[in-house]
């Protein structure tokens, strides 16, 4: 037996053969490591006749190493607002790949990919957390896998304005802005508001950031005016929502 041109095993055996026209034997050898090996058999009889096996060298490939596989896109444990997010993976094997497939979330269904160069590009992801695992096996049946977790969020925060209410106020010197902004999937990132005079839409208060999305008090010029307050909020994926209230 030789590997890369170097003999690693050679043995001579002698048998007394009762039936010279029909002879076979089994032979066992433990190969030292993964690799490609070639072997042949040589025979001679008592009359000095010699011959190699008729089919020449035989090749044995020992492969106990699984394919390498990784998922570079998307980034693990990251939030996305793209419901058509692609899953790009890379896989390779020294002796050749056989097939690739993937499962997601509950792992109750395996989806076979057309080839091991086919990325996952046809899934429309629902809102929420997803876990995708991609598998690859080689021509020797060795299997490896890699997984990625990500969150899909296209929903903006939910805004509730408690104050001011849709009514007339006797004193515009101190008006409470009391509100809440909540997001189910991602974190609320920022909040801001403006106040316009109706019907001219003149800005009584231009866009103003609310630090840490806190409640505040503000004042407006006196007089018999109607106002439109608009409150905005976005999440960490920049899904934006707004809510308005009319008051006087």
Short mmCIF file of C-alpha atoms in Angstrom, two decimals:
data_model
loop_
_atom_site.label_atom_id
_atom_site.label_comp_id
_atom_site.label_asym_id
_atom_site.label_seq_id
_atom_site.Cartn_x
_atom_site.Cartn_y
_atom_site.Cartn_z
CA UNK A 1 0.00 0.00 0.00
CA UNK A 2 1.35 3.43 -0.82
CA UNK A 3 0.29 7.00 -0.13
CA UNK A 4 1.58 9.91 -2.25
CA UNK A 5 4.09 7.55 -3.83
CA UNK A 6 5.56 6.19 -0.59
CA UNK A 7 5.08 2.58 0.42
CA UNK A 8 3.57 2.36 3.88
CA UNK A 9 2.90 -1.37 3.99
CA UNK A 10 4.24 -4.40 2.18
CA UNK A 11 3.82 -8.05 3.13
CA UNK A 12 4.66 -11.42 1.60
CA UNK A 13 2.40 -14.40 2.33
CA UNK A 14 2.70 -18.11 1.45
CA UNK A 15 -0.27 -20.50 1.14
CA UNK A 16 -0.69 -24.15 0.33
CA UNK A 17 -3.58 -24.15 -2.13
CA UNK A 18 -5.74 -27.24 -2.44
CA UNK A 19 -7.70 -25.88 -5.40
CA UNK A 20 -5.40 -23.74 -7.59
CA UNK A 21 -8.26 -22.78 -9.91
CA UNK A 22 -10.38 -21.14 -7.21
CA UNK A 23 -8.65 -19.21 -4.47
CA UNK A 24 -9.54 -16.06 -2.53
CA UNK A 25 -8.60 -14.48 0.80
CA UNK A 26 -9.49 -11.54 3.01
CA UNK A 27 -6.87 -9.18 4.33
CA UNK A 28 -7.16 -6.39 6.93
CA UNK A 29 -4.91 -3.38 7.47
CA UNK A 30 -5.52 -0.28 9.56
CA UNK A 31 -4.60 2.79 7.53
CA UNK A 32 -2.85 5.49 9.60
CA UNK A 33 -4.81 8.62 8.60
CA UNK A 34 -7.15 10.28 6.11
CA UNK A 35 -5.80 10.33 2.58
CA UNK A 36 -5.73 8.64 -0.82
CA UNK A 37 -4.09 5.19 -0.96
CA UNK A 38 -3.33 2.83 -3.82
CA UNK A 39 -2.90 -0.91 -3.49
CA UNK A 40 -2.21 -3.94 -5.66
CA UNK A 41 -1.63 -7.69 -5.32
CA UNK A 42 1.21 -9.72 -6.77
CA UNK A 43 1.17 -13.49 -7.02
CA UNK A 44 3.59 -16.26 -8.06
CA UNK A 45 3.36 -20.04 -8.17
CA UNK A 46 5.89 -22.82 -7.58
CA UNK A 47 6.61 -22.89 -11.28
CA UNK A 48 7.96 -19.34 -11.23
CA UNK A 49 4.94 -17.81 -12.96
CA UNK A 50 4.18 -14.28 -11.68
CA UNK A 51 1.45 -11.72 -12.27
CA UNK A 52 -0.08 -8.54 -10.85
CA UNK A 53 -3.84 -8.17 -10.33
CA UNK A 54 -5.46 -7.75 -13.72
CA UNK A 55 -7.03 -4.35 -13.09
CA UNK A 56 -3.85 -2.59 -12.00
CA UNK A 57 -3.72 -0.25 -9.00
CA UNK A 58 -6.77 0.18 -6.81
CA UNK A 59 -7.51 3.46 -5.02
CA UNK A 60 -8.88 3.82 -1.50
CA UNK A 61 -9.90 7.24 -0.12
CA UNK A 62 -10.12 7.45 3.66
CA UNK A 63 -12.14 10.50 4.70
CA UNK A 64 -13.35 11.01 8.26
CA UNK A 65 -13.24 14.84 8.12
CA UNK A 66 -16.51 16.78 7.88
CA UNK A 67 -16.92 19.67 5.42
CA UNK A 68 -16.13 23.17 6.62
CA UNK A 69 -19.18 25.46 6.68
CA UNK A 70 -19.89 29.00 7.85
CA UNK A 71 -22.63 31.65 7.50
CA UNK A 72 -21.12 35.11 6.93
CA UNK A 73 -24.47 36.78 6.14
CA UNK A 74 -26.54 37.71 8.10
CA UNK A 75 -24.54 38.63 11.18
CA UNK A 76 -25.43 36.43 14.14
CA UNK A 77 -27.76 37.90 16.79
CA UNK A 78 -28.61 40.98 14.73
CA UNK A 79 -31.92 42.74 14.00
CA UNK A 80 -33.11 43.39 10.44
CA UNK A 81 -36.11 45.08 8.84
CA UNK A 82 -35.82 43.17 5.55
CA UNK A 83 -38.38 40.36 5.36
CA UNK A 84 -36.60 39.03 2.22
CA UNK A 85 -33.27 38.69 4.01
CA UNK A 86 -30.83 36.33 2.22
CA UNK A 87 -28.84 33.66 4.06
CA UNK A 88 -25.39 33.36 2.47
CA UNK A 89 -23.15 30.46 3.48
CA UNK A 90 -19.86 28.96 2.34
CA UNK A 91 -18.84 25.31 2.49
CA UNK A 92 -15.98 23.21 1.13
CA UNK A 93 -14.51 19.73 1.39
CA UNK A 94 -11.19 18.32 0.18
CA UNK A 95 -12.78 15.23 -1.36
CA UNK A 96 -15.95 16.86 -2.65
CA UNK A 97 -19.40 17.88 -1.39
CA UNK A 98 -22.46 15.72 -1.86
CA UNK A 99 -25.46 17.86 -0.79
CA UNK A 100 -26.58 20.82 1.31
CA UNK A 101 -29.85 21.59 3.08
CA UNK A 102 -31.26 23.81 5.81
CA UNK A 103 -33.83 23.95 8.59
CA UNK A 104 -35.22 26.96 10.40
CA UNK A 105 -36.91 27.74 13.72
CA UNK A 106 -38.58 24.47 14.84
CA UNK A 107 -36.26 22.20 12.76
CA UNK A 108 -39.26 20.04 11.85
CA UNK A 109 -38.65 20.42 8.11
CA UNK A 110 -35.44 20.10 6.08
CA UNK A 111 -35.26 21.97 2.77
CA UNK A 112 -32.77 20.63 0.22
CA UNK A 113 -30.78 23.23 -1.72
CA UNK A 114 -30.24 22.87 -5.47
CA UNK A 115 -26.47 22.74 -4.90
CA UNK A 116 -23.93 23.64 -2.24
CA UNK A 117 -23.38 26.95 -4.02
CA UNK A 118 -27.05 27.93 -3.73
CA UNK A 119 -27.76 30.47 -1.00
CA UNK A 120 -31.13 30.77 0.75
CA UNK A 121 -32.82 33.61 -1.14
CA UNK A 122 -36.50 32.72 -1.52
CA UNK A 123 -37.81 32.87 2.05
CA UNK A 124 -40.17 35.62 3.25
CA UNK A 125 -39.45 35.87 6.97
CA UNK A 126 -42.18 36.57 9.49
CA UNK A 127 -41.82 39.09 12.30
CA UNK A 128 -39.78 37.85 15.25
CA UNK A 129 -36.72 35.77 16.05
CA UNK A 130 -35.44 33.15 13.61
CA UNK A 131 -32.81 30.43 13.89
CA UNK A 132 -31.49 28.94 10.65
CA UNK A 133 -29.14 25.96 10.50
CA UNK A 134 -27.40 25.00 7.23
CA UNK A 135 -26.01 21.48 6.74
CA UNK A 136 -23.47 20.02 4.31
CA UNK A 137 -22.27 16.47 3.79
CA UNK A 138 -19.41 15.17 1.69
CA UNK A 139 -19.14 12.16 -0.61
CA UNK A 140 -18.08 10.00 2.35
CA UNK A 141 -21.21 10.91 4.34
CA UNK A 142 -19.51 13.20 6.88
CA UNK A 143 -21.91 15.97 7.99
CA UNK A 144 -21.31 19.43 9.43
CA UNK A 145 -23.58 22.40 10.09
CA UNK A 146 -23.60 26.06 11.05
CA UNK A 147 -26.41 28.21 12.47
CA UNK A 148 -27.36 31.88 12.69
CA UNK A 149 -29.90 33.77 14.81
CA UNK A 150 -31.54 37.00 13.71
CA UNK A 151 -34.66 39.08 14.31
CA UNK A 152 -37.00 40.51 11.66
CA UNK A 153 -38.77 43.72 12.67
CA UNK A 154 -40.68 45.97 10.28
CA UNK A 155 -43.10 47.24 12.90
CA UNK A 156 -42.71 50.75 14.29
CA UNK A 157 -43.22 51.59 17.98
CA UNK A 158 -46.75 51.99 19.32
CA UNK A 159 -47.34 55.55 20.56
CA UNK A 160 -50.00 56.60 23.06
CA UNK A 161 -50.48 60.30 23.89
CA UNK A 162 -52.13 60.77 27.27
CA UNK A 163 -51.59 64.54 27.52
CA UNK A 164 -52.45 66.95 26.04
CA UNK A 165 -55.95 65.80 25.31
CA UNK A 166 -58.24 66.88 22.48
CA UNK A 167 -59.80 69.84 24.36
CA UNK A 168 -59.35 73.53 25.10
CA UNK A 169 -56.98 74.58 27.86
CA UNK A 170 -57.45 77.79 29.87
CA UNK A 171 -53.71 78.16 30.47
CA UNK A 172 -51.12 77.46 27.79
CA UNK A 173 -48.17 78.43 29.98
CA UNK A 174 -47.74 74.87 31.26
CA UNK A 175 -48.85 71.99 29.07
CA UNK A 176 -47.93 68.44 29.92
CA UNK A 177 -46.70 66.08 27.26
CA UNK A 178 -47.35 62.67 28.75
CA UNK A 179 -47.00 59.71 26.41
CA UNK A 180 -45.65 56.21 25.97
CA UNK A 181 -43.72 54.59 23.13
CA UNK A 182 -43.34 50.81 23.10
CA UNK A 183 -41.82 48.39 20.61
CA UNK A 184 -42.45 44.64 20.68
CA UNK A 185 -39.42 43.35 18.78
CA UNK A 186 -36.70 46.00 18.95
CA UNK A 187 -35.85 48.76 21.40
CA UNK A 188 -37.24 52.27 21.11
CA UNK A 189 -34.41 54.46 19.87
CA UNK A 190 -35.61 58.07 20.00
CA UNK A 191 -38.63 60.36 20.33
CA UNK A 192 -39.32 63.90 19.14
CA UNK A 193 -42.29 66.23 18.69
CA UNK A 194 -43.49 69.46 17.12
CA UNK A 195 -46.46 71.77 17.59
CA UNK A 196 -48.11 73.68 14.75
CA UNK A 197 -50.63 76.50 14.83
CA UNK A 198 -53.85 75.80 12.96
CA UNK A 199 -54.84 76.49 10.27
CA UNK A 200 -51.61 78.19 9.13
CA UNK A 201 -49.42 75.21 10.13
CA UNK A 202 -46.86 77.67 11.47
CA UNK A 203 -44.43 75.94 13.83
CA UNK A 204 -45.06 77.09 17.38
CA UNK A 205 -42.46 74.48 18.37
CA UNK A 206 -40.25 72.96 15.69
CA UNK A 207 -39.00 69.36 15.84
CA UNK A 208 -37.59 68.88 19.33
CA UNK A 209 -35.84 65.77 20.62
CA UNK A 210 -37.19 64.26 23.83
CA UNK A 211 -34.19 63.08 25.83
CA UNK A 212 -34.51 59.37 26.67
CA UNK A 213 -38.13 59.60 25.43
CA UNK A 214 -39.13 61.25 28.72
CA UNK A 215 -42.31 63.16 29.44
CA UNK A 216 -41.98 66.95 29.57
CA UNK A 217 -43.87 70.21 30.04
CA UNK A 218 -43.89 72.99 27.46
CA UNK A 219 -45.56 76.40 27.02
CA UNK A 220 -47.31 78.13 24.13
CA UNK A 221 -48.21 81.71 23.38
CA UNK A 222 -51.51 82.83 24.87
CA UNK A 223 -54.54 83.60 22.78
CA UNK A 224 -57.36 81.78 21.13
CA UNK A 225 -55.40 79.37 18.97
CA UNK A 226 -55.79 75.78 17.93
CA UNK A 227 -52.74 73.55 17.89
CA UNK A 228 -51.66 70.27 16.38
CA UNK A 229 -49.07 68.32 18.36
CA UNK A 230 -47.33 65.49 16.50
CA UNK A 231 -45.19 63.00 18.38
CA UNK A 232 -42.69 60.77 16.54
CA UNK A 233 -40.81 57.69 17.67
CA UNK A 234 -38.50 55.20 15.95
CA UNK A 235 -36.89 51.93 16.94
CA UNK A 236 -33.29 50.76 16.49
CA UNK A 237 -34.10 49.67 12.91
CA UNK A 238 -35.50 53.13 12.17
CA UNK A 239 -39.09 51.99 11.83
CA UNK A 240 -40.89 55.30 12.47
CA UNK A 241 -44.39 55.97 13.80
CA UNK A 242 -46.18 59.16 14.73
CA UNK A 243 -49.35 60.17 16.54
CA UNK A 244 -51.12 63.55 16.67
CA UNK A 245 -53.57 65.35 18.92
CA UNK A 246 -55.52 68.61 18.32
CA UNK A 247 -56.08 70.96 21.25
CA UNK A 248 -56.69 74.66 21.95
#
